[in-house]
Coordinates of C-alpha atoms in Angstrom, one line a residue:
Chain W
M1 CA 96.9 80.9 81.4
A2 CA 94.6 79.3 83.9
V3 CA 94.0 78.3 87.5
Y4 CA 95.0 74.7 87.6
T5 CA 94.1 74.0 91.2
H6 CA 90.8 74.7 93.1
L7 CA 91.6 76.2 96.5
G8 CA 88.4 76.7 98.6
S9 CA 88.0 80.0 100.3
E10 CA 88.3 78.4 103.7
R11 CA 91.6 76.9 102.8
L12 CA 92.8 80.2 101.3
A13 CA 91.8 82.1 104.5
E14 CA 93.7 79.6 106.6
L15 CA 96.8 80.1 104.3
I16 CA 96.6 83.9 104.5
A17 CA 96.4 83.6 108.3
S18 CA 100.0 82.2 108.2
Y19 CA 101.1 85.7 107.1
D20 CA 101.0 88.9 109.0
V21 CA 98.8 90.6 106.4
G22 CA 95.4 90.9 108.0
E23 CA 92.4 88.9 107.0
L24 CA 91.3 87.6 103.6
V25 CA 88.8 89.9 102.0
S26 CA 88.8 88.8 98.4
A27 CA 90.5 86.2 96.2
K28 CA 90.2 85.9 92.4
G29 CA 91.9 83.3 90.3
I30 CA 93.8 85.2 87.6
A31 CA 94.5 84.2 84.0
E32 CA 98.2 84.8 84.3
G33 CA 101.4 82.7 84.3
I34 CA 102.1 79.8 82.0
S35 CA 102.4 77.0 84.3
N36 CA 101.4 78.3 87.7
S37 CA 98.1 79.1 89.3
N38 CA 97.7 82.6 90.5
W39 CA 95.2 84.4 92.7
L40 CA 94.8 88.1 93.2
I41 CA 94.3 88.4 97.0
E42 CA 93.0 91.3 99.0
T43 CA 93.3 91.4 102.7
T44 CA 92.4 93.9 105.5
G45 CA 96.1 94.7 105.6
R46 CA 98.4 95.0 108.6
D47 CA 96.9 98.3 109.5
G48 CA 93.3 97.7 108.4
T49 CA 93.5 99.9 105.4
G50 CA 93.6 97.0 102.9
A51 CA 96.4 95.4 100.9
R52 CA 96.8 93.3 97.8
Y53 CA 99.0 90.4 96.9
V54 CA 99.5 87.8 94.2
L55 CA 99.4 84.2 95.5
T56 CA 101.3 81.9 93.2
M57 CA 101.0 78.1 93.3
Y58 CA 103.9 76.3 91.5
E59 CA 102.3 73.6 89.4
R60 CA 104.6 72.4 86.7
R61 CA 107.8 73.1 84.8
I62 CA 109.2 74.9 87.8
D63 CA 111.6 72.8 89.8
V64 CA 110.8 73.6 93.4
T65 CA 114.4 73.3 94.4
D66 CA 114.9 76.4 92.3
L67 CA 112.3 78.4 94.3
P68 CA 114.7 79.7 97.0
F69 CA 116.8 81.1 94.1
F70 CA 113.8 82.8 92.4
L71 CA 112.1 84.1 95.6
G72 CA 115.4 85.2 97.1
L73 CA 116.2 87.0 93.9
L74 CA 112.9 89.0 94.1
D75 CA 113.7 90.0 97.7
H76 CA 117.3 90.9 96.7
L77 CA 116.3 93.0 93.7
A78 CA 113.4 94.7 95.6
A79 CA 115.8 95.6 98.4
E80 CA 118.2 97.1 95.9
G81 CA 115.4 99.3 94.6
C82 CA 114.5 97.5 91.4
A83 CA 110.9 97.6 90.3
V84 CA 110.1 94.0 91.2
P85 CA 107.6 92.6 93.6
A86 CA 109.1 91.4 97.0
T87 CA 107.9 88.2 98.5
I88 CA 105.9 88.2 101.7
H89 CA 107.4 86.0 104.3
D90 CA 105.2 84.0 106.7
R91 CA 105.1 84.4 110.5
D92 CA 108.0 81.9 110.6
G93 CA 110.1 83.9 108.1
A94 CA 109.6 81.4 105.2
A95 CA 109.2 82.8 101.7
C96 CA 107.5 79.7 100.5
R97 CA 104.9 77.4 102.1
E98 CA 103.2 74.1 101.0
V99 CA 99.4 73.8 100.4
E100 CA 97.9 70.5 99.3
G101 CA 101.3 69.2 98.4
K102 CA 102.2 72.2 96.2
A103 CA 104.6 75.1 96.9
V104 CA 103.0 78.5 97.2
A105 CA 104.4 82.0 97.6
L106 CA 102.7 85.3 98.5
I107 CA 104.1 88.1 96.4
E108 CA 103.6 91.8 96.5
F109 CA 101.0 93.1 94.1
L110 CA 102.3 95.9 91.8
P111 CA 100.1 98.2 89.8
G112 CA 100.5 98.6 86.0
V113 CA 99.4 97.1 82.8
S114 CA 101.5 95.4 80.1
P115 CA 101.8 97.2 76.8
S116 CA 100.5 95.3 73.8
E117 CA 102.1 97.7 71.4
P118 CA 105.0 99.2 73.3
S119 CA 106.1 102.7 72.4
P120 CA 109.7 103.9 72.2
A121 CA 109.2 105.7 75.5
Q122 CA 108.0 102.5 77.1
A123 CA 110.9 100.5 75.6
H124 CA 113.4 103.1 77.0
S125 CA 111.9 102.7 80.5
A126 CA 112.1 98.9 80.1
G127 CA 115.7 99.1 79.1
R128 CA 116.6 101.2 82.1
A129 CA 114.8 98.8 84.4
L130 CA 116.6 95.8 82.9
A131 CA 120.0 97.5 83.3
R132 CA 119.2 98.2 87.0
V133 CA 118.3 94.5 87.5
H134 CA 121.7 93.5 85.9
L135 CA 123.7 95.9 88.1
A136 CA 121.8 94.7 91.3
G137 CA 122.1 91.1 90.1
T138 CA 125.9 91.1 90.3
R139 CA 125.5 91.4 94.1
Y140 CA 123.1 88.4 94.4
P141 CA 125.0 85.7 96.1
H142 CA 123.2 82.7 94.6
T143 CA 123.6 81.1 91.2
R144 CA 121.5 79.1 88.8
Q145 CA 122.9 77.7 85.6
N146 CA 121.0 78.7 82.4
P147 CA 119.4 75.5 81.0
L148 CA 118.5 77.3 77.8
T149 CA 121.9 77.8 76.0
A150 CA 122.2 77.9 72.3
E151 CA 123.8 74.5 72.4
N152 CA 120.8 73.2 74.2
S153 CA 118.5 74.7 71.6
A154 CA 120.5 73.2 68.8
G155 CA 120.2 69.9 70.4
I156 CA 116.4 70.1 70.7
L157 CA 116.1 71.1 67.0
A158 CA 118.4 68.3 65.9
R159 CA 115.9 65.8 67.2
F160 CA 113.4 66.6 64.5
S161 CA 113.8 65.6 60.9
E162 CA 113.8 68.2 58.1
S163 CA 110.5 66.9 56.8
R164 CA 108.8 67.1 60.3
L165 CA 110.1 70.7 60.6
A166 CA 108.9 71.5 57.1
G167 CA 105.5 70.3 58.2
I168 CA 105.3 73.3 60.5
D169 CA 106.6 75.7 57.8
P170 CA 108.6 75.2 54.7
D171 CA 111.1 77.8 55.9
L172 CA 111.7 76.3 59.3
P173 CA 114.3 73.7 58.3
A174 CA 116.7 76.3 56.9
T175 CA 116.6 78.2 60.2
A176 CA 117.0 75.0 62.2
A177 CA 120.0 74.1 60.1
R178 CA 121.9 77.2 61.4
A179 CA 121.4 76.2 65.0
S180 CA 124.7 74.4 65.6
D181 CA 126.6 77.1 63.7
I182 CA 125.1 79.8 66.0
A183 CA 125.9 77.6 69.1
R184 CA 129.5 77.2 67.9
Q185 CA 130.1 80.9 67.5
M186 CA 128.8 81.8 71.0
L187 CA 131.7 83.3 73.0
G188 CA 132.2 83.2 76.7
G189 CA 133.8 86.1 78.5
L190 CA 131.1 88.7 78.2
P191 CA 130.2 90.3 81.5
E192 CA 127.6 88.3 83.4
S193 CA 125.0 88.8 86.1
I194 CA 121.6 87.4 86.9
I195 CA 119.5 87.7 83.7
H196 CA 115.7 87.7 83.4
S197 CA 115.8 85.7 80.1
D198 CA 112.1 86.2 79.3
L199 CA 111.4 89.9 79.4
F200 CA 108.6 90.1 76.9
P201 CA 106.2 93.1 77.2
D202 CA 103.8 90.7 79.0
N203 CA 106.3 90.5 81.9
V204 CA 106.6 94.3 82.3
L205 CA 103.9 96.4 84.1
M206 CA 103.8 100.0 83.2
L207 CA 102.0 103.1 84.4
G208 CA 101.9 105.4 81.3
D209 CA 105.4 105.3 79.9
E210 CA 107.2 104.2 83.1
V211 CA 107.9 100.7 84.3
S212 CA 106.1 99.9 87.5
G213 CA 107.2 96.3 87.8
L214 CA 109.1 93.5 86.1
I215 CA 107.5 90.1 86.8
D216 CA 107.8 86.4 86.1
F217 CA 111.5 85.7 86.9
Y218 CA 111.1 82.0 86.6
F219 CA 113.6 81.7 83.8
A220 CA 116.2 83.9 85.6
A221 CA 119.7 82.4 85.7
N222 CA 123.4 83.5 85.5
G223 CA 124.3 84.6 82.1
A224 CA 125.7 87.3 79.8
M225 CA 123.9 90.6 80.4
A226 CA 124.2 91.6 76.7
Y227 CA 122.4 88.3 75.8
D228 CA 119.5 89.3 78.1
L229 CA 119.3 92.7 76.3
A230 CA 119.4 91.0 72.9
V231 CA 116.5 88.6 73.9
T232 CA 114.5 91.6 75.1
H233 CA 115.2 93.4 71.8
A234 CA 113.9 90.4 69.9
A235 CA 110.8 90.3 72.2
W236 CA 110.0 94.0 71.9
A237 CA 111.0 95.4 68.6
F238 CA 109.0 93.4 66.1
D239 CA 105.4 92.9 65.0
P240 CA 103.9 89.7 66.5
R241 CA 104.6 87.7 63.4
G242 CA 108.2 88.8 63.4
E243 CA 108.0 90.2 59.9
T244 CA 108.8 93.9 60.5
I245 CA 111.2 95.5 63.0
D246 CA 110.1 98.6 64.8
A247 CA 113.6 100.1 64.8
A248 CA 112.6 103.1 67.0
V249 CA 111.5 100.7 69.8
G250 CA 114.7 98.7 69.5
R251 CA 116.9 101.8 69.6
A252 CA 115.0 103.2 72.6
L253 CA 115.4 99.9 74.5
V254 CA 119.2 99.8 74.0
A255 CA 119.5 103.6 74.7
G256 CA 117.5 103.2 77.9
Y257 CA 119.7 100.3 78.9
E258 CA 122.9 102.2 78.2
S259 CA 121.7 105.2 80.1
V260 CA 122.1 103.1 83.2
R261 CA 124.8 100.6 82.1
P262 CA 126.8 101.4 78.9
L263 CA 127.7 98.3 76.8
S264 CA 131.4 97.5 76.2
A265 CA 132.6 97.4 72.6
E266 CA 132.7 93.6 72.8
E267 CA 129.1 93.4 74.0
R268 CA 127.9 95.7 71.3
A269 CA 129.7 93.7 68.6
A270 CA 128.1 90.5 69.9
L271 CA 124.5 91.8 69.9
P272 CA 123.5 90.3 66.4
L273 CA 124.8 86.9 67.3
L274 CA 123.3 87.0 70.8
A275 CA 120.0 88.0 69.3
Q276 CA 120.1 85.1 67.0
A277 CA 120.9 82.8 69.9
G278 CA 117.9 84.3 71.8
C279 CA 115.6 83.7 68.9
L280 CA 116.9 80.2 68.5
R281 CA 115.8 79.4 72.0
F282 CA 112.2 80.3 71.2
V283 CA 112.3 78.5 67.9
A284 CA 113.5 75.4 69.7
S285 CA 111.0 75.5 72.6
R286 CA 108.1 76.4 70.4
T287 CA 109.0 73.6 67.9
E288 CA 109.1 71.1 70.8
D289 CA 105.8 72.4 72.2
W290 CA 104.3 72.2 68.7
F291 CA 104.9 68.5 68.5
D292 CA 103.9 67.9 72.1
T293 CA 100.5 69.8 71.7
P294 CA 97.7 68.2 69.7
G295 CA 96.5 70.6 66.9
D296 CA 93.0 70.5 68.3
A297 CA 94.0 71.2 72.0
L298 CA 92.4 74.3 73.6
V299 CA 95.9 75.7 74.2
R300 CA 97.0 77.8 71.3
R301 CA 100.3 76.6 69.9
K302 CA 102.8 79.4 69.4
D303 CA 104.3 79.5 65.9
P304 CA 108.1 78.9 65.9
M305 CA 108.3 81.0 62.7
E306 CA 107.6 84.2 64.6
F307 CA 111.2 83.8 66.0
A308 CA 112.7 82.0 63.0
R309 CA 111.9 85.2 61.0
R310 CA 113.4 87.4 63.7
L311 CA 116.5 85.2 63.7
E312 CA 116.9 85.6 59.9
F313 CA 116.5 89.3 60.3
Y314 CA 119.3 89.6 62.8
R315 CA 121.5 87.4 60.6
D316 CA 120.9 89.5 57.5
A317 CA 121.0 92.9 59.2
G318 CA 123.8 92.4 61.6
Q319 CA 124.6 95.6 63.5
G320 CA 122.0 97.3 61.3
A321 CA 119.3 95.6 63.4
F322 CA 120.4 97.8 66.3
A323 CA 121.0 101.1 64.4
Chain I
M1 CA 86.2 79.8 83.6
A2 CA 88.5 81.6 81.3
V3 CA 89.2 84.8 79.5
Y4 CA 88.0 84.1 75.9
T5 CA 89.1 87.4 74.3
H6 CA 92.4 89.2 74.4
L7 CA 92.0 92.9 75.1
G8 CA 95.3 94.8 74.9
S9 CA 96.0 97.3 77.6
E10 CA 95.8 100.2 75.2
R11 CA 92.3 99.1 74.1
L12 CA 91.3 98.6 77.8
A13 CA 92.6 102.1 78.8
E14 CA 90.6 103.6 75.9
L15 CA 87.5 101.8 77.1
I16 CA 88.0 102.8 80.7
A17 CA 88.3 106.4 79.6
S18 CA 84.7 106.2 78.4
Y19 CA 83.7 106.1 82.0
D20 CA 84.2 108.7 84.7
V21 CA 86.3 106.4 86.9
G22 CA 89.8 107.8 86.6
E23 CA 92.7 106.2 84.7
L24 CA 93.5 102.5 84.3
V25 CA 96.0 101.3 86.8
S26 CA 95.8 97.5 86.6
A27 CA 93.8 94.9 84.7
K28 CA 93.9 91.2 85.4
G29 CA 91.8 88.6 83.5
I30 CA 90.0 86.6 86.1
A31 CA 88.9 83.0 86.0
E32 CA 85.3 83.6 86.7
G33 CA 82.0 83.3 84.9
I34 CA 80.9 80.4 82.7
S35 CA 80.6 82.0 79.4
N36 CA 81.9 85.6 79.8
S37 CA 85.4 87.1 79.9
N38 CA 86.0 89.1 83.1
W39 CA 88.7 91.4 84.1
L40 CA 89.4 92.8 87.6
I41 CA 90.1 96.5 86.8
E42 CA 91.8 99.0 89.1
T43 CA 91.7 102.7 88.3
T44 CA 92.9 105.9 90.0
G45 CA 89.2 106.5 90.9
R46 CA 87.2 109.7 90.5
D47 CA 88.9 111.3 93.5
G48 CA 92.4 109.8 92.9
T49 CA 92.2 107.4 95.9
G50 CA 91.7 104.3 93.7
A51 CA 88.7 102.2 92.8
R52 CA 88.0 98.7 91.5
Y53 CA 85.6 97.2 89.1
V54 CA 84.8 94.1 87.2
L55 CA 84.7 94.4 83.4
T56 CA 82.5 91.7 81.8
M57 CA 82.5 90.9 78.2
Y58 CA 79.5 88.9 77.1
E59 CA 80.8 86.1 74.9
R60 CA 78.2 83.3 74.5
R61 CA 75.0 81.9 75.8
I62 CA 73.8 85.4 76.9
D63 CA 71.4 87.0 74.4
V64 CA 72.5 90.6 74.3
T65 CA 68.9 91.7 73.9
D66 CA 68.6 90.5 77.5
L67 CA 71.4 92.7 78.8
P68 CA 69.2 95.8 79.5
F69 CA 67.1 93.5 81.7
F70 CA 70.1 92.1 83.6
L71 CA 72.0 95.3 84.0
G72 CA 68.9 97.3 84.8
L73 CA 68.1 94.7 87.5
L74 CA 71.5 95.2 89.2
D75 CA 71.0 98.9 89.3
H76 CA 67.4 98.5 90.6
L77 CA 68.4 96.0 93.3
A78 CA 71.5 98.0 94.4
A79 CA 69.3 101.2 94.6
E80 CA 66.9 99.2 96.8
G81 CA 69.8 98.4 99.2
C82 CA 70.3 94.8 98.1
A83 CA 73.9 93.4 98.3
V84 CA 74.4 93.3 94.5
P85 CA 77.0 95.2 92.4
A86 CA 75.7 98.2 90.6
T87 CA 76.7 98.9 87.0
I88 CA 78.8 101.8 86.1
H89 CA 77.3 104.0 83.4
D90 CA 79.6 105.6 80.8
R91 CA 79.8 109.3 80.2
D92 CA 76.8 109.1 77.9
G93 CA 74.7 107.3 80.5
A94 CA 74.9 103.8 78.9
A95 CA 75.2 100.7 81.1
C96 CA 76.6 98.7 78.2
R97 CA 79.1 99.4 75.5
E98 CA 80.5 97.5 72.5
V99 CA 84.2 96.6 72.1
E100 CA 85.5 94.6 69.2
G101 CA 81.9 93.6 68.3
K102 CA 81.1 92.4 71.8
A103 CA 79.0 93.9 74.5
V104 CA 80.8 94.9 77.7
A105 CA 79.7 96.3 81.1
L106 CA 81.7 97.8 83.9
I107 CA 80.4 96.6 87.2
E108 CA 81.1 97.5 90.8
F109 CA 83.6 95.3 92.5
L110 CA 82.4 93.8 95.8
P111 CA 84.7 92.3 98.4
G112 CA 84.1 88.8 99.8
V113 CA 84.9 85.2 99.0
S114 CA 82.5 82.4 98.2
P115 CA 82.2 79.6 100.8
S116 CA 83.2 76.1 99.6
E117 CA 81.6 74.5 102.6
P118 CA 78.9 76.9 103.8
S119 CA 78.0 77.0 107.4
P120 CA 74.4 77.4 108.8
A121 CA 75.2 81.0 109.8
Q122 CA 76.3 81.7 106.2
A123 CA 73.2 80.0 104.8
H124 CA 71.0 82.1 107.1
S125 CA 72.6 85.2 105.7
A126 CA 72.2 84.0 102.1
G127 CA 68.5 83.3 102.8
R128 CA 68.0 86.8 104.1
A129 CA 69.8 88.3 101.1
L130 CA 67.7 86.2 98.7
A131 CA 64.4 87.3 100.4
R132 CA 65.5 90.9 100.1
V133 CA 66.1 90.5 96.4
H134 CA 62.6 89.0 96.0
L135 CA 60.9 91.8 97.8
A136 CA 62.8 94.5 95.9
G137 CA 62.3 92.5 92.6
T138 CA 58.5 93.0 92.9
R139 CA 59.1 96.6 92.1
Y140 CA 61.3 96.0 89.1
P141 CA 59.3 97.2 86.1
H142 CA 60.8 94.9 83.4
T143 CA 60.1 91.3 82.8
R144 CA 61.9 88.3 81.4
Q145 CA 60.3 84.9 80.8
N146 CA 62.1 82.0 82.5
P147 CA 63.3 79.7 79.7
L148 CA 64.2 77.0 82.2
T149 CA 60.8 75.6 83.2
A150 CA 60.2 72.0 84.3
E151 CA 58.3 71.4 81.1
N152 CA 61.4 72.6 79.2
S153 CA 63.7 70.4 81.2
A154 CA 61.4 67.4 80.6
G155 CA 61.5 68.2 76.9
I156 CA 65.3 68.2 76.9
L157 CA 65.5 64.8 78.7
A158 CA 62.9 63.3 76.4
R159 CA 65.3 63.7 73.5
F160 CA 67.7 61.1 74.9
S161 CA 67.0 57.4 74.8
E162 CA 67.0 55.3 78.0
S163 CA 70.2 53.5 76.8
R164 CA 72.0 56.8 76.2
L165 CA 71.1 58.1 79.6
A166 CA 72.1 54.8 81.2
G167 CA 75.5 55.3 79.5
I168 CA 76.0 58.2 81.9
D169 CA 74.7 56.4 84.9
P170 CA 72.5 53.3 85.3
D171 CA 70.3 55.3 87.7
L172 CA 69.7 58.3 85.4
P173 CA 66.9 56.9 83.3
A174 CA 64.6 56.4 86.3
T175 CA 65.0 60.0 87.3
A176 CA 64.5 61.2 83.8
A177 CA 61.3 59.2 83.5
R178 CA 59.8 61.3 86.3
A179 CA 60.4 64.5 84.4
S180 CA 57.1 64.9 82.7
D181 CA 55.3 63.9 85.8
I182 CA 57.0 66.7 87.8
A183 CA 56.3 69.2 85.0
R184 CA 52.6 68.2 85.1
Q185 CA 52.3 68.8 88.8
M186 CA 53.8 72.3 88.8
L187 CA 51.2 74.8 89.9
G188 CA 50.8 78.3 88.8
G189 CA 49.6 80.9 91.3
L190 CA 52.4 81.0 93.7
P191 CA 53.6 84.6 94.4
E192 CA 56.2 85.7 91.8
S193 CA 59.0 88.3 91.6
I194 CA 62.4 88.4 89.9
I195 CA 64.2 85.2 90.8
H196 CA 68.0 84.7 90.7
S197 CA 67.6 81.0 89.6
D198 CA 71.2 80.1 90.1
L199 CA 72.2 81.1 93.6
F200 CA 74.9 78.5 94.2
P201 CA 77.5 79.3 96.9
D202 CA 79.8 80.3 94.0
N203 CA 77.5 83.2 93.3
V204 CA 77.5 84.5 96.9
L205 CA 80.4 86.6 98.3
M206 CA 80.8 86.6 102.0
L207 CA 82.8 88.4 104.6
G208 CA 82.9 86.0 107.6
D209 CA 79.2 84.9 108.0
E210 CA 77.6 87.8 106.3
V211 CA 76.7 88.2 102.6
S212 CA 78.7 91.0 101.0
G213 CA 77.4 90.4 97.5
L214 CA 75.1 88.3 95.3
I215 CA 76.5 88.0 91.8
D216 CA 75.9 86.5 88.3
F217 CA 72.3 87.3 87.7
Y218 CA 72.4 86.1 84.1
F219 CA 69.7 83.5 84.7
A220 CA 67.4 86.0 86.4
A221 CA 63.8 86.0 85.2
N222 CA 60.2 86.3 86.5
G223 CA 59.2 83.3 88.5
A224 CA 57.8 81.9 91.8
M225 CA 59.8 83.1 94.7
A226 CA 59.4 79.8 96.5
Y227 CA 60.9 78.0 93.5
D228 CA 64.1 80.2 93.8
L229 CA 64.4 79.4 97.5
A230 CA 64.0 75.6 96.7
V231 CA 66.7 75.8 94.0
T232 CA 69.0 77.6 96.5
H233 CA 68.2 74.9 99.0
A234 CA 69.2 72.2 96.5
A235 CA 72.4 74.1 95.7
W236 CA 73.5 74.7 99.3
A237 CA 72.3 71.9 101.5
F238 CA 74.1 68.8 100.1
D239 CA 77.6 67.4 99.7
P240 CA 78.9 68.0 96.2
R241 CA 77.9 64.5 95.0
G242 CA 74.3 65.1 96.3
E243 CA 74.4 62.0 98.5
T244 CA 73.9 63.6 101.9
I245 CA 71.8 66.5 103.0
D246 CA 73.2 69.0 105.5
A247 CA 69.8 69.6 107.2
A248 CA 71.2 72.3 109.4
V249 CA 72.4 74.4 106.4
G250 CA 69.0 73.8 104.7
R251 CA 67.0 74.8 107.8
A252 CA 69.2 78.0 108.3
L253 CA 68.7 79.0 104.7
V254 CA 64.9 78.8 104.9
A255 CA 64.8 80.4 108.4
G256 CA 67.0 83.3 107.2
Y257 CA 64.7 83.7 104.2
E258 CA 61.5 83.7 106.4
S259 CA 63.1 86.2 108.8
V260 CA 62.7 88.7 105.9
R261 CA 59.8 87.2 103.9
P262 CA 57.7 84.5 105.6
L263 CA 56.4 81.8 103.2
S264 CA 52.7 81.3 102.8
A265 CA 51.2 77.8 103.6
E266 CA 50.9 77.2 99.9
E267 CA 54.5 78.0 99.2
R268 CA 55.7 75.8 102.1
A269 CA 53.6 72.9 100.9
A270 CA 55.0 73.3 97.4
L271 CA 58.7 73.3 98.4
P272 CA 59.4 69.5 97.9
L273 CA 57.9 69.6 94.4
L274 CA 59.6 72.9 93.5
A275 CA 63.0 71.5 94.7
Q276 CA 62.5 68.5 92.4
A277 CA 61.7 70.8 89.5
G278 CA 64.9 72.8 90.4
C279 CA 67.0 69.7 90.4
L280 CA 65.4 68.5 87.2
R281 CA 66.6 71.7 85.5
F282 CA 70.2 70.9 86.4
V283 CA 69.8 67.2 85.5
A284 CA 68.6 68.3 82.0
S285 CA 71.2 71.0 81.3
R286 CA 74.0 68.8 82.5
T287 CA 72.8 65.8 80.5
E288 CA 72.6 68.0 77.4
D289 CA 76.1 69.4 78.1
W290 CA 77.4 65.9 78.7
F291 CA 76.5 64.8 75.2
D292 CA 77.7 68.1 73.7
T293 CA 81.1 67.9 75.4
P294 CA 83.7 65.3 74.3
G295 CA 84.9 63.2 77.2
D296 CA 88.5 64.3 76.6
A297 CA 87.8 68.0 76.5
L298 CA 89.7 70.2 78.9
V299 CA 86.3 71.4 80.3
R300 CA 85.2 69.1 83.1
R301 CA 81.7 67.8 82.5
K302 CA 79.4 68.2 85.4
D303 CA 77.7 64.9 86.5
P304 CA 73.9 65.1 86.1
M305 CA 73.7 62.5 88.9
E306 CA 74.7 65.1 91.5
F307 CA 71.2 66.6 91.0
A308 CA 69.4 63.3 90.1
R309 CA 70.3 62.1 93.6
R310 CA 69.1 65.4 95.2
L311 CA 65.8 65.1 93.2
E312 CA 65.2 61.5 94.5
F313 CA 66.0 62.8 98.0
Y314 CA 63.3 65.5 97.8
R315 CA 60.9 63.0 96.3
D316 CA 61.4 60.5 99.1
A317 CA 61.7 62.9 102.0
G318 CA 58.9 65.4 101.0
Q319 CA 58.5 68.0 103.7
G320 CA 61.1 66.1 105.8
A321 CA 63.8 67.6 103.5
F322 CA 63.0 71.0 105.0
A323 CA 62.5 70.0 108.6

């Protein structure tokens, strides 16, 4: 959550002039995005009545060879009527430019705020929006392999000894020990599309109870649609520490999803395992980050236990987690 | 440059509802301000056509008992036609509210971007805007003593031994040794008003060559107007390392200022000494911060030598620095 690169206003004005969006009026670095720098940009607009955009500079983690996939996906989904920001192409038609050696994209600004404590009505709207992305995603011609499989997560966790894991929390080794078992049970064959993979409430903009935008598609990949729904369930339906489920929010999310795209019996049956696999991914990435981030760093480390607890909940409750 | 406090969107919407500005539409934490959290807020506006504001939460360094002085000053200057953002008062007429134990203010959003490499035309406009603030400031009924006098700066530097100062830079002790001498020469009796005290290009918003807003008045206090002009000269007319003066920018700044408020002979004669005192203040505060900030902290330490070099320049060049 920071602006990693200083871009002077003269340089910004020059960059904005590469697009047919009017002249630069205002630019504020915004505290958004995990590993990108972002600016909220205002211009005079094409017609002089003003327009706003988000300028994203890709700093780390994101492989720039994936950018055409991500930016093309936004354009595809926006064209299909999904609530996602379209990219603005420059005067030469490119969705992506280079500034000071880094890739940048100018992206449509969408109104809305992210709920901190989502209501069932908001979860229902998010479920509908996710299903629409899945349906539209089946028509996206490009592919990206999901690097965050359960097998991959199990591999990450296997690198840390039981005692190191216990150093984070005494309950973590037991959850980590289930990783390879979860990975082994994962079935192929569920219907696939492009999945968001990271649809936390932070990545959903809402006006009142209605989704105004889904953002941050930088984990998007090909994958099982029901897995994406299960990940979203895990991200929305618990208190922050992962101790208590908000069953009404979870039910509304799935109901909203099914109002647009009903699940098959196989998909429904797979939800508890898919949710465990989704939690496993966050347990693995947060454990890895924990050991990579000094305890006294200014960046707050995210506790892997928040998702280890959710994982245990899905394991214990089975279908009950979705009832 | 950060957002220090997380404010959930529900809490933000509730706060915004205390003001007659319409409903919350968007809120982005912005990377601005040294020790405050700031959000760029969009609402539906009083008339439904949309409006933007900056919400500032006062985190540190700022003494909340000074807030009525600072916020009242913005209202006074805006009412006098100066290019500063007015504060928005809540439904009860208050300029300042409390959220989660911290003071917050909703402030008008002004368009414009800060120049990284100001041109003479931009410096001329900044000089005019500063002079207008000085003239309007004489009619502001409240007072705040300037805690950043030359004497105060000399006192800070006297706390560090020559060898500690030399550890920052071998040339720093010689500059620090002049501190008490500069403080002793400072004369009272120059015409006073409310001074900004920190008008770096960062704190000036411009549209093209014209000032659209002066911001960040949290160092404002009563003081000599010519001192404020000299500080602004030191902040604008050098390369970042303080090695080379851009005489054309400096001349334009003073000419712009004098086109609105001509300097007296005494003020002009005092400029070289006032500029040294202004530099001394940044040398002192940066030296103090240097020793307070670990070398490996994520916050970049500002080099006191950037202003020690400027100080030596003003000392050597005298009136030539303004010619």
